[in-house]
mmCIF file of C-alpha atoms and ligand atoms in Angstrom:
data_model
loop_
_atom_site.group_PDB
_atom_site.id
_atom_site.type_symbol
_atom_site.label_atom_id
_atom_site.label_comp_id
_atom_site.label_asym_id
_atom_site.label_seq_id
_atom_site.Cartn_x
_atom_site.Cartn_y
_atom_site.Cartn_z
ATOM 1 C CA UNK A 4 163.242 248.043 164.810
ATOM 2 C CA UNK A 5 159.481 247.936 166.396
ATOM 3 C CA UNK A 6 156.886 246.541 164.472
ATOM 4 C CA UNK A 7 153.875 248.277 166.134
ATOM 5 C CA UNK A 8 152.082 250.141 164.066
ATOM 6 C CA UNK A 9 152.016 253.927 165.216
ATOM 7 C CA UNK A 10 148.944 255.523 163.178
ATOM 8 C CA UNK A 11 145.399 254.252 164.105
ATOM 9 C CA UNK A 12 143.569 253.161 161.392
ATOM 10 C CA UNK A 13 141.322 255.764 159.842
ATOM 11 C CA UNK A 14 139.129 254.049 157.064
ATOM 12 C CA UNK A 15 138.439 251.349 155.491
ATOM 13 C CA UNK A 16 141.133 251.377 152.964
ATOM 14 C CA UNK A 17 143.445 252.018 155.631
ATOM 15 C CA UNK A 18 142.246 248.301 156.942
ATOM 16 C CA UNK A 19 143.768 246.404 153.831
ATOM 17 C CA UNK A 20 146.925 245.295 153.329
ATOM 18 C CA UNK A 21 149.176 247.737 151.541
ATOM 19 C CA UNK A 22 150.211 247.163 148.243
ATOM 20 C CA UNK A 23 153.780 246.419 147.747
ATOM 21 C CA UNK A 24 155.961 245.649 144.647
ATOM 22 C CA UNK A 25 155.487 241.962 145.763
ATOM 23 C CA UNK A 26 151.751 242.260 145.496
ATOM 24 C CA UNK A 27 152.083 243.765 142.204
ATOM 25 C CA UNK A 28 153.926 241.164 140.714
ATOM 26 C CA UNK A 29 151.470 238.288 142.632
ATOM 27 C CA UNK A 30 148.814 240.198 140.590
ATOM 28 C CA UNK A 31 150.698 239.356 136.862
ATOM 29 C CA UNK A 32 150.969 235.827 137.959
ATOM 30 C CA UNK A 33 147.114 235.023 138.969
ATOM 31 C CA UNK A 34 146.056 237.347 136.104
ATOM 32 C CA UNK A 35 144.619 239.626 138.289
ATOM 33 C CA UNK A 36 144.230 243.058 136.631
ATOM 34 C CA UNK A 37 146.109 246.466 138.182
ATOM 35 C CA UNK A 38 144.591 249.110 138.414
ATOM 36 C CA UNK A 39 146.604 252.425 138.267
ATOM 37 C CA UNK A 40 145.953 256.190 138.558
ATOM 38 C CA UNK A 41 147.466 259.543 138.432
ATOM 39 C CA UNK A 42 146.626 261.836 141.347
ATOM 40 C CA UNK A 43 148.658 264.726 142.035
ATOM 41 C CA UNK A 44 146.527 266.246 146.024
ATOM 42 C CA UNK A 45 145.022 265.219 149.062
ATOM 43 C CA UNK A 46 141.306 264.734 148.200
ATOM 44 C CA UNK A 47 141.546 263.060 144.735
ATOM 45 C CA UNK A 48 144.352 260.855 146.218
ATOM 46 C CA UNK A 49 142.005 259.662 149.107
ATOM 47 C CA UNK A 50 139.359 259.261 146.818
ATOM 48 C CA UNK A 51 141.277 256.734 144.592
ATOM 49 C CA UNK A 52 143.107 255.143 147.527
ATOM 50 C CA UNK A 53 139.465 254.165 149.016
ATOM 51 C CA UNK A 54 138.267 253.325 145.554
ATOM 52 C CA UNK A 55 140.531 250.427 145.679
ATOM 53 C CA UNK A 56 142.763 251.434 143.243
ATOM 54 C CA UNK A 57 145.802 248.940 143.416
ATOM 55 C CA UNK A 58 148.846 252.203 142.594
ATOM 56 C CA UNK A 59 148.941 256.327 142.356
ATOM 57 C CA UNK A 60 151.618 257.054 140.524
ATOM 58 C CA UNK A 61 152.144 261.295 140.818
ATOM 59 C CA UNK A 62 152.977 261.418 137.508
ATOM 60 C CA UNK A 63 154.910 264.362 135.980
ATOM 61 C CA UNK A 64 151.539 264.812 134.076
ATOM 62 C CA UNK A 65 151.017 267.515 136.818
ATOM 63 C CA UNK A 66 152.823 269.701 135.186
ATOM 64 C CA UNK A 67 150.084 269.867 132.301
ATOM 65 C CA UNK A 68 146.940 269.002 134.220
ATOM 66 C CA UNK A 69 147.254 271.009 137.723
ATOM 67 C CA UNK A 70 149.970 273.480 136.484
ATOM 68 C CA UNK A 71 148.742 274.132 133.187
ATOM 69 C CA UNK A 72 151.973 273.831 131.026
ATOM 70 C CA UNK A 73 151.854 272.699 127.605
ATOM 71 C CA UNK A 74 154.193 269.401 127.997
ATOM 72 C CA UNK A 75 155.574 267.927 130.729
ATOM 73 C CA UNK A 76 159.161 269.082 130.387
ATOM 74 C CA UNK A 77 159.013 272.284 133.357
ATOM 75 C CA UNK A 78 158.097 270.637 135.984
ATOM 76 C CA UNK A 79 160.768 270.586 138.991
ATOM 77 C CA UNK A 80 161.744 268.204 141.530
ATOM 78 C CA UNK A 81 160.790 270.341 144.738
ATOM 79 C CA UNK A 82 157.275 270.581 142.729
ATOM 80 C CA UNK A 83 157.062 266.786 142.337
ATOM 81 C CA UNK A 84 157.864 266.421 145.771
ATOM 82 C CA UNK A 85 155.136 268.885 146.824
ATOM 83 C CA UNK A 86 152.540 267.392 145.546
ATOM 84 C CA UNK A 87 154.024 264.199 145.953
ATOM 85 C CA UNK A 88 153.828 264.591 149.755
ATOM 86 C CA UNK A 89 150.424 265.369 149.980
ATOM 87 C CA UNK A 90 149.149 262.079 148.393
ATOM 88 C CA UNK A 91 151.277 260.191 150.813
ATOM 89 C CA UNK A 92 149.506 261.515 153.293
ATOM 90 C CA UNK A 93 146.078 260.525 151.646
ATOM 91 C CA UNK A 94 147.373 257.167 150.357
ATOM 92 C CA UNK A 95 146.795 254.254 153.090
ATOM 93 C CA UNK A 96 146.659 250.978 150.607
ATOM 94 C CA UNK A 97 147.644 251.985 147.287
ATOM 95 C CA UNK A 98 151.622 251.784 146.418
ATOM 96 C CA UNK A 99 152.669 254.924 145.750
ATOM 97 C CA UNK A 100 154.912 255.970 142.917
ATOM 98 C CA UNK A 101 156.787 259.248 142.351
ATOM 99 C CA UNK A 102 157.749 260.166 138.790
ATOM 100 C CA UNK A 103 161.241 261.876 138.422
ATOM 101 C CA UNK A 104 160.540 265.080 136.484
ATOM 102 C CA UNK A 105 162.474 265.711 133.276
ATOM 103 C CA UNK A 106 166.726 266.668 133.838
ATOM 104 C CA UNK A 107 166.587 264.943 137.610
ATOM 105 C CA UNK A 108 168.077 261.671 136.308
ATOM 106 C CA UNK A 109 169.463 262.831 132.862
ATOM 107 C CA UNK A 110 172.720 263.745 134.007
ATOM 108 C CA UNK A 111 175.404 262.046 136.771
ATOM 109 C CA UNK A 112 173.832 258.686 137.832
ATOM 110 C CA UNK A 113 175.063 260.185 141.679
ATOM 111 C CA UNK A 114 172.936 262.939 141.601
ATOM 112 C CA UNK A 115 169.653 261.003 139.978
ATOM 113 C CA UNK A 116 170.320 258.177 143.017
ATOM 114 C CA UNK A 117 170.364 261.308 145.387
ATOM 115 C CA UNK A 118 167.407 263.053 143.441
ATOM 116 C CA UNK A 119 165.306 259.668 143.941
ATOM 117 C CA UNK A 120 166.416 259.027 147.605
ATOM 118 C CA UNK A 121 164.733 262.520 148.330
ATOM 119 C CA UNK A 122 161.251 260.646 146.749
ATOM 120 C CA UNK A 123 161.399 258.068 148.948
ATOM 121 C CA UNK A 124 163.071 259.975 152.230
ATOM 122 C CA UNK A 125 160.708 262.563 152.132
ATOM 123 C CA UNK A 126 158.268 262.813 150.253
ATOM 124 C CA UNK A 127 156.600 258.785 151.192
ATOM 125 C CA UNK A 128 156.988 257.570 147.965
ATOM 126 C CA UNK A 129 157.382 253.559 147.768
ATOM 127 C CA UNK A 130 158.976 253.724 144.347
ATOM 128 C CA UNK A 131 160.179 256.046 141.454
ATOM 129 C CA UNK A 132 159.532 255.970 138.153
ATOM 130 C CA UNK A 133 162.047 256.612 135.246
ATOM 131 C CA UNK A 134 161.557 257.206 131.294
ATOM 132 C CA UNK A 135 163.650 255.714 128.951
ATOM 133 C CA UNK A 136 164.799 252.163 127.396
ATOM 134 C CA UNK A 137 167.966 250.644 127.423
ATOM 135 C CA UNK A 138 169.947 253.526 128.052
ATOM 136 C CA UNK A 139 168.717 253.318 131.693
ATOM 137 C CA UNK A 140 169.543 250.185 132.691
ATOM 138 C CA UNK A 141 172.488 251.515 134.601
ATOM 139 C CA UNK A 142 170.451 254.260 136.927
ATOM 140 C CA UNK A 143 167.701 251.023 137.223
ATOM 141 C CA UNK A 144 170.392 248.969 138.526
ATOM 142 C CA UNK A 145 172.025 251.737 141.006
ATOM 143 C CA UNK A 146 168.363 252.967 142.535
ATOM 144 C CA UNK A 147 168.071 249.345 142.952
ATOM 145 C CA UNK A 148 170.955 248.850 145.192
ATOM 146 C CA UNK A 149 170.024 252.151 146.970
ATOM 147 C CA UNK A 150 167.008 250.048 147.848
ATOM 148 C CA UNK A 151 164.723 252.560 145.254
ATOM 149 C CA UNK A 152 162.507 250.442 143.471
ATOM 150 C CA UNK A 153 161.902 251.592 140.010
ATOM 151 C CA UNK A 154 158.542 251.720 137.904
ATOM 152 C CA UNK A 155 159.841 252.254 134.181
ATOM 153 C CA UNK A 156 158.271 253.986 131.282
ATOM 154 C CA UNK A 157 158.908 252.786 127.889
ATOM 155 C CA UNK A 158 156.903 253.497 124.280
ATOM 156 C CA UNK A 159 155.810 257.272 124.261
ATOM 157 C CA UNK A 160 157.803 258.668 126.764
ATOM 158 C CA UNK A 161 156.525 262.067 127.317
ATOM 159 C CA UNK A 162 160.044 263.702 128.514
ATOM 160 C CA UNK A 163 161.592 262.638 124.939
ATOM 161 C CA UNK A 164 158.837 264.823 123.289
ATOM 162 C CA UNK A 165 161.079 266.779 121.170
ATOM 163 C CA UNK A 166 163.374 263.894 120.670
ATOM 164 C CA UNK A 167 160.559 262.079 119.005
ATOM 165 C CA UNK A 168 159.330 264.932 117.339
ATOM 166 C CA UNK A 169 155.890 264.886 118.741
ATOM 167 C CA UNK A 170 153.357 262.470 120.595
ATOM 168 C CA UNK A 171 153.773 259.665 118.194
ATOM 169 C CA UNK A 172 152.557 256.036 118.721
ATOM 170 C CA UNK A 173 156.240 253.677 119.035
ATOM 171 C CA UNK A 174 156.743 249.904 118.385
ATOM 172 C CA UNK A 175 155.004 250.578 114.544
ATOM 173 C CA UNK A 176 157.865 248.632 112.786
ATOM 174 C CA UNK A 177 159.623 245.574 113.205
ATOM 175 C CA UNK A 178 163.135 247.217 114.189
ATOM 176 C CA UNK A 179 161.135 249.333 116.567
ATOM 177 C CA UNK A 180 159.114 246.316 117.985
ATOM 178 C CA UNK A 181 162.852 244.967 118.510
ATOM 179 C CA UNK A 182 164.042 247.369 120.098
ATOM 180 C CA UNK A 183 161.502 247.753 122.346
ATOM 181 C CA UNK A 184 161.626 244.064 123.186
ATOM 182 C CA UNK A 185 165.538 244.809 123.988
ATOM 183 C CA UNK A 186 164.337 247.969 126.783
ATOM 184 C CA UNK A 187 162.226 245.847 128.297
ATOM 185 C CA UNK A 188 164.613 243.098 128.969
ATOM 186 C CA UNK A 189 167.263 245.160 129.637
ATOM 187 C CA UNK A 190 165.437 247.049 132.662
ATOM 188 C CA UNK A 191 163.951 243.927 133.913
ATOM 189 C CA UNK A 192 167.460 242.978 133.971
ATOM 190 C CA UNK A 193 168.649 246.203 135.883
ATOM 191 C CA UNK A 194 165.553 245.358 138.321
ATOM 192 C CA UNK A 195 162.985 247.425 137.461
ATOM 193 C CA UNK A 196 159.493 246.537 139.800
ATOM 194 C CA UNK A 197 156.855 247.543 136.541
ATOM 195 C CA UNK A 198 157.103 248.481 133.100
ATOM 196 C CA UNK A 199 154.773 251.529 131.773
ATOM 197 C CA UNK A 200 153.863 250.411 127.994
ATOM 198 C CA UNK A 201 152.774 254.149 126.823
ATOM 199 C CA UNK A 202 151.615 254.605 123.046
ATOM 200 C CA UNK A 203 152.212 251.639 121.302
ATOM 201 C CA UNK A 204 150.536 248.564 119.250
ATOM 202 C CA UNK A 205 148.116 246.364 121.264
ATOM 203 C CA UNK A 206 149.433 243.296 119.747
ATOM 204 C CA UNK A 207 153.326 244.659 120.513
ATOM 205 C CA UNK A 208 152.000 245.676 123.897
ATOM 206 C CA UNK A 209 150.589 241.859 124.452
ATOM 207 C CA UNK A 210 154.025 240.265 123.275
ATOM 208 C CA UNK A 211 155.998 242.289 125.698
ATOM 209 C CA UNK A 212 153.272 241.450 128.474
ATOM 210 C CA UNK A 213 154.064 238.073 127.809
ATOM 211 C CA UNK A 214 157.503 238.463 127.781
ATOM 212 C CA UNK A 215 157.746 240.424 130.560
ATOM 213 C CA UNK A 216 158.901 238.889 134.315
ATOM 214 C CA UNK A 217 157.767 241.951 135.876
ATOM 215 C CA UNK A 218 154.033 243.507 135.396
ATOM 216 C CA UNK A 219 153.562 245.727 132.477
ATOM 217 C CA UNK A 220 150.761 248.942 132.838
ATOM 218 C CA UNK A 221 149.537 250.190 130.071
ATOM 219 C CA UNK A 222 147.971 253.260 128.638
ATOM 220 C CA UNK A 223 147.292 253.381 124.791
ATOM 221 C CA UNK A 224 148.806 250.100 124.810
ATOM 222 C CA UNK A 225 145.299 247.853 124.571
ATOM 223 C CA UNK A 226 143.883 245.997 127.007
ATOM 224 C CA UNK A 227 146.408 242.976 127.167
ATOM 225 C CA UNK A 228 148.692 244.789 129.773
ATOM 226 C CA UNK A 229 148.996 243.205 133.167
ATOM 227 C CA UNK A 230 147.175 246.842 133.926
ATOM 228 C CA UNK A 231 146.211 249.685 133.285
ATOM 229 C CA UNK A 232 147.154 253.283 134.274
ATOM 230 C CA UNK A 233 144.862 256.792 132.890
ATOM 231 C CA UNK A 234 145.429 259.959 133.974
ATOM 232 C CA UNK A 235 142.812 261.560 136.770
ATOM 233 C CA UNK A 236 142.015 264.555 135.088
ATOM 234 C CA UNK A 237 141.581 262.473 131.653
ATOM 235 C CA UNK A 238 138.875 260.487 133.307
ATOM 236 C CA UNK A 239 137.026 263.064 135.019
ATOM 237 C CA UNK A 240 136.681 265.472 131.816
ATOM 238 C CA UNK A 241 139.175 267.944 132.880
ATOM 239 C CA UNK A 242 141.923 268.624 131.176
ATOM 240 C CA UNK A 243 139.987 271.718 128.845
ATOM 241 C CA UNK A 244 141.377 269.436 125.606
ATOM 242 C CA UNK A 245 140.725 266.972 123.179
ATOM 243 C CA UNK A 246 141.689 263.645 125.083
ATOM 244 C CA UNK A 247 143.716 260.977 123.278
ATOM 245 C CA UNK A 248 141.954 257.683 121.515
ATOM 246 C CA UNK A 249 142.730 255.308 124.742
ATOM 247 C CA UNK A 250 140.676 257.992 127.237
ATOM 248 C CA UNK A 251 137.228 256.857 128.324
ATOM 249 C CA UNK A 252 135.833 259.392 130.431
ATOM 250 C CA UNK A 253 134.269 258.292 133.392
ATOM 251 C CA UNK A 254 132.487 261.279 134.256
ATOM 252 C CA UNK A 255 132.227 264.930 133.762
ATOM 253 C CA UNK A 256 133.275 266.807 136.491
ATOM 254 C CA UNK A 257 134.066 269.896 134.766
ATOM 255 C CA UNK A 258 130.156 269.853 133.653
ATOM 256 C CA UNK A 259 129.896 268.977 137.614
ATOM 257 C CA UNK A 260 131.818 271.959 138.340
ATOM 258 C CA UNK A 261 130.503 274.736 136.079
ATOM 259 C CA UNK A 262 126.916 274.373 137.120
ATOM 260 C CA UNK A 263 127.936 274.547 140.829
ATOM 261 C CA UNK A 264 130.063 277.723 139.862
ATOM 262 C CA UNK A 265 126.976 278.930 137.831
ATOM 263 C CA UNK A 266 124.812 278.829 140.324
ATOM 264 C CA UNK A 267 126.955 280.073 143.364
ATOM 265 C CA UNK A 268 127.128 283.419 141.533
ATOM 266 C CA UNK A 269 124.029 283.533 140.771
ATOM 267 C CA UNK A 270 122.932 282.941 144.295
ATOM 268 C CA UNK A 271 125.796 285.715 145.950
ATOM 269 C CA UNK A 272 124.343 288.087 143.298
ATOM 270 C CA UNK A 273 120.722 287.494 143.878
ATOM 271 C CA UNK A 274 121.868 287.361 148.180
ATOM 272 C CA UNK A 275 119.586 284.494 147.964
ATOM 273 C CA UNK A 276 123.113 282.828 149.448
ATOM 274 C CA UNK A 277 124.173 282.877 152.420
ATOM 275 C CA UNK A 278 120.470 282.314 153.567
ATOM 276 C CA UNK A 279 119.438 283.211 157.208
ATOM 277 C CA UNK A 280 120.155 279.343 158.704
ATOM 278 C CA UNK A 281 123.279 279.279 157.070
ATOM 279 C CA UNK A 282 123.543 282.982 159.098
ATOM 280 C CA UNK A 283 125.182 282.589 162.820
ATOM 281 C CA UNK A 284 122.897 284.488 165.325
ATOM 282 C CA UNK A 285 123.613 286.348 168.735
ATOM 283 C CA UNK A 286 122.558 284.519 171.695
ATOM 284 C CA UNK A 287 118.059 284.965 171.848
ATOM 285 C CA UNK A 288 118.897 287.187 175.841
ATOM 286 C CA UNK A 289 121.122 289.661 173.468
ATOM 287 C CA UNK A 290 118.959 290.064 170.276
ATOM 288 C CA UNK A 291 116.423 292.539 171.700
ATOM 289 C CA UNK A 292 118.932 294.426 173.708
ATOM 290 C CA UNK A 293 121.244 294.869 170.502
ATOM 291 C CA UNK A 294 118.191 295.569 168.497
ATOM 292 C CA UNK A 295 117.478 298.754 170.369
ATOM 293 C CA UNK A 296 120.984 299.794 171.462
ATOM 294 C CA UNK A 297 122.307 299.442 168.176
ATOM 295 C CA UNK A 298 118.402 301.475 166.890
ATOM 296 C CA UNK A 299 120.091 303.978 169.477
ATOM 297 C CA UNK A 300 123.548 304.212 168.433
ATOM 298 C CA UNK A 301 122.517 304.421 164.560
ATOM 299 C CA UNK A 302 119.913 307.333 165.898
ATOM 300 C CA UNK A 303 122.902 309.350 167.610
HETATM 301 O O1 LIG B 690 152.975 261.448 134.083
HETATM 302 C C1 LIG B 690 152.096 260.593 133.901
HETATM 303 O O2 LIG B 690 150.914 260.817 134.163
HETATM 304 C C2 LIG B 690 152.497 259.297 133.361
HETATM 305 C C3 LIG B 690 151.424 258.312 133.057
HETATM 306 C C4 LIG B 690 150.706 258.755 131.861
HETATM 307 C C5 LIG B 690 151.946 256.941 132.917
HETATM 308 O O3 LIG B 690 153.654 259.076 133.162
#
């Protein structure tokens, strides 16, 4: 294998080192905070990958926030590896994480490792991440050996929405703190990379931090996590809903947007836009002669 590097360097976040599951796990021993976002496209993928955030996970969220479902449940695989794609091409440092929709890794543990390969093979995708406790310690272990490293998801886990019967916080009682104790040991076990802490107890979120090996990333877990993970349209005001308790919105890009919408119209119905410099002219030896010829033609 050659190490040269084949793609110049573009930009400056194409000049750091990329982030790796090693890096990750440096980061939970010197206390050094991760920072994690969703992006699901080129731009807003560049835009966090220059911003310095540390992982893009393109999380099945899509199917809610870009494809405007109501859970997260439709989305498919080729979708996921759509979109997927196209933030691999816009991601130079940040590790990149693929979620596996809902029903690719809920049946034959063969045909999740094959659905995951396809992540990694082609979409770009550095590692996959899976939903569930215990129960998935075996598909943890078997990605693992197919050289797939695995993010997992434990808490509120989306895909288990009518399992739970609803977005409810987990870990509130002592037999749930238990058993959440148990998942995380189990897939740390398996050799999961991460653990997503989603929806539970800051204090339970802080005891399984500590307990942890591998880094946990929270969101509406407190801020005791090894780091921290939002969703892009949640921080950018644009999901046209309520946003959950743990959302602070960073800015308001829908505001952003509907003023520049506003006053587009306003401008193509007024023909105030395009103006005459943002016009393309004939050459200044043609203008007079197609003034009159064209006088001419309209004449005859
Ligand atoms: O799909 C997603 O966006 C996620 C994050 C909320 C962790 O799973």
């Amino acid at each position: 294998m050659s190490l040269t590097q084949l793609r110049p360097t573009e930009n400056a976040a194409s000049t750091a080192a990329r982030v790796t599951a090693q890096t990750l796990l440096e980061k939970k021993r010197l206390g050094s905070p991760i920072v994690a976002l969703t992006a699901y496209d080129y731009p807003t993928a560049r835009l966090a990958d220059e911003a310095g955030i540390d992982l893009i996970l393109v999380g099945d969220s899509l199917a809610m926030v870009v494809l405007g479902y109501d859970n997260t449940l439709p989305v498919t695989v080729d979708e996921m590896l759509h979109h997927t794609r196209a933030v691999a091409r816009a991601t130079r440092r940040a590790f990149l994480v693929a979620d596996m929709p809902y029903g690719s890794y809920h049946g034959a543990i063969d045909e999740a490792v094959t659905n995951a390969i396809r992540f990694v093979k082609e979409a770009g995708a550095q590692a996959v991440k899976i939903e569930g406790g215990a129960a998935r310690a075996d598909l943890v272990r078997r990605l693992t050996e197919a050289e797939v490293p695995v993010v997992a998801h434990i808490g509120l886990t989306p895909q288990s929405l009518h399992a739970m019967g609803g977005y409810k916080v987990q870990g509130k009682t002592l037999a749930a703190i238990d058993r959440l104790h148990a998942d995380a040991r189990a897939l740390e076990e398996a050799g999961a990379i991460a653990i997503v802490l989603e929806g539970i107890p800051r204090e339970v979120a802080a005891d399984l931090t500590a307990h942890c090996e591998v880094p946990t990333i929270g969101i509406g877990a407190g801020p005791d996590c090894d780091g921290q993970i939002l969703v892009f349209h949640d921080l950018f005001n644009l999901t046209f809903a309520p946003t959950a308790k743990f959302v602070r919105p960073y800015a308001d890009a829908a505001g952003m947007f509907s003023t520049a919408l506003a006053q587009y119209r306003r401008d193509v119905t007024t023909r105030t836009f395009p103006s005459d410099s943002e016009s393309y002219h004939l050459p200044r030896e043609l203008q007079s002669v197609f003034a009159r010829d064209h006088r001419l033609a309209r004449k005859a």
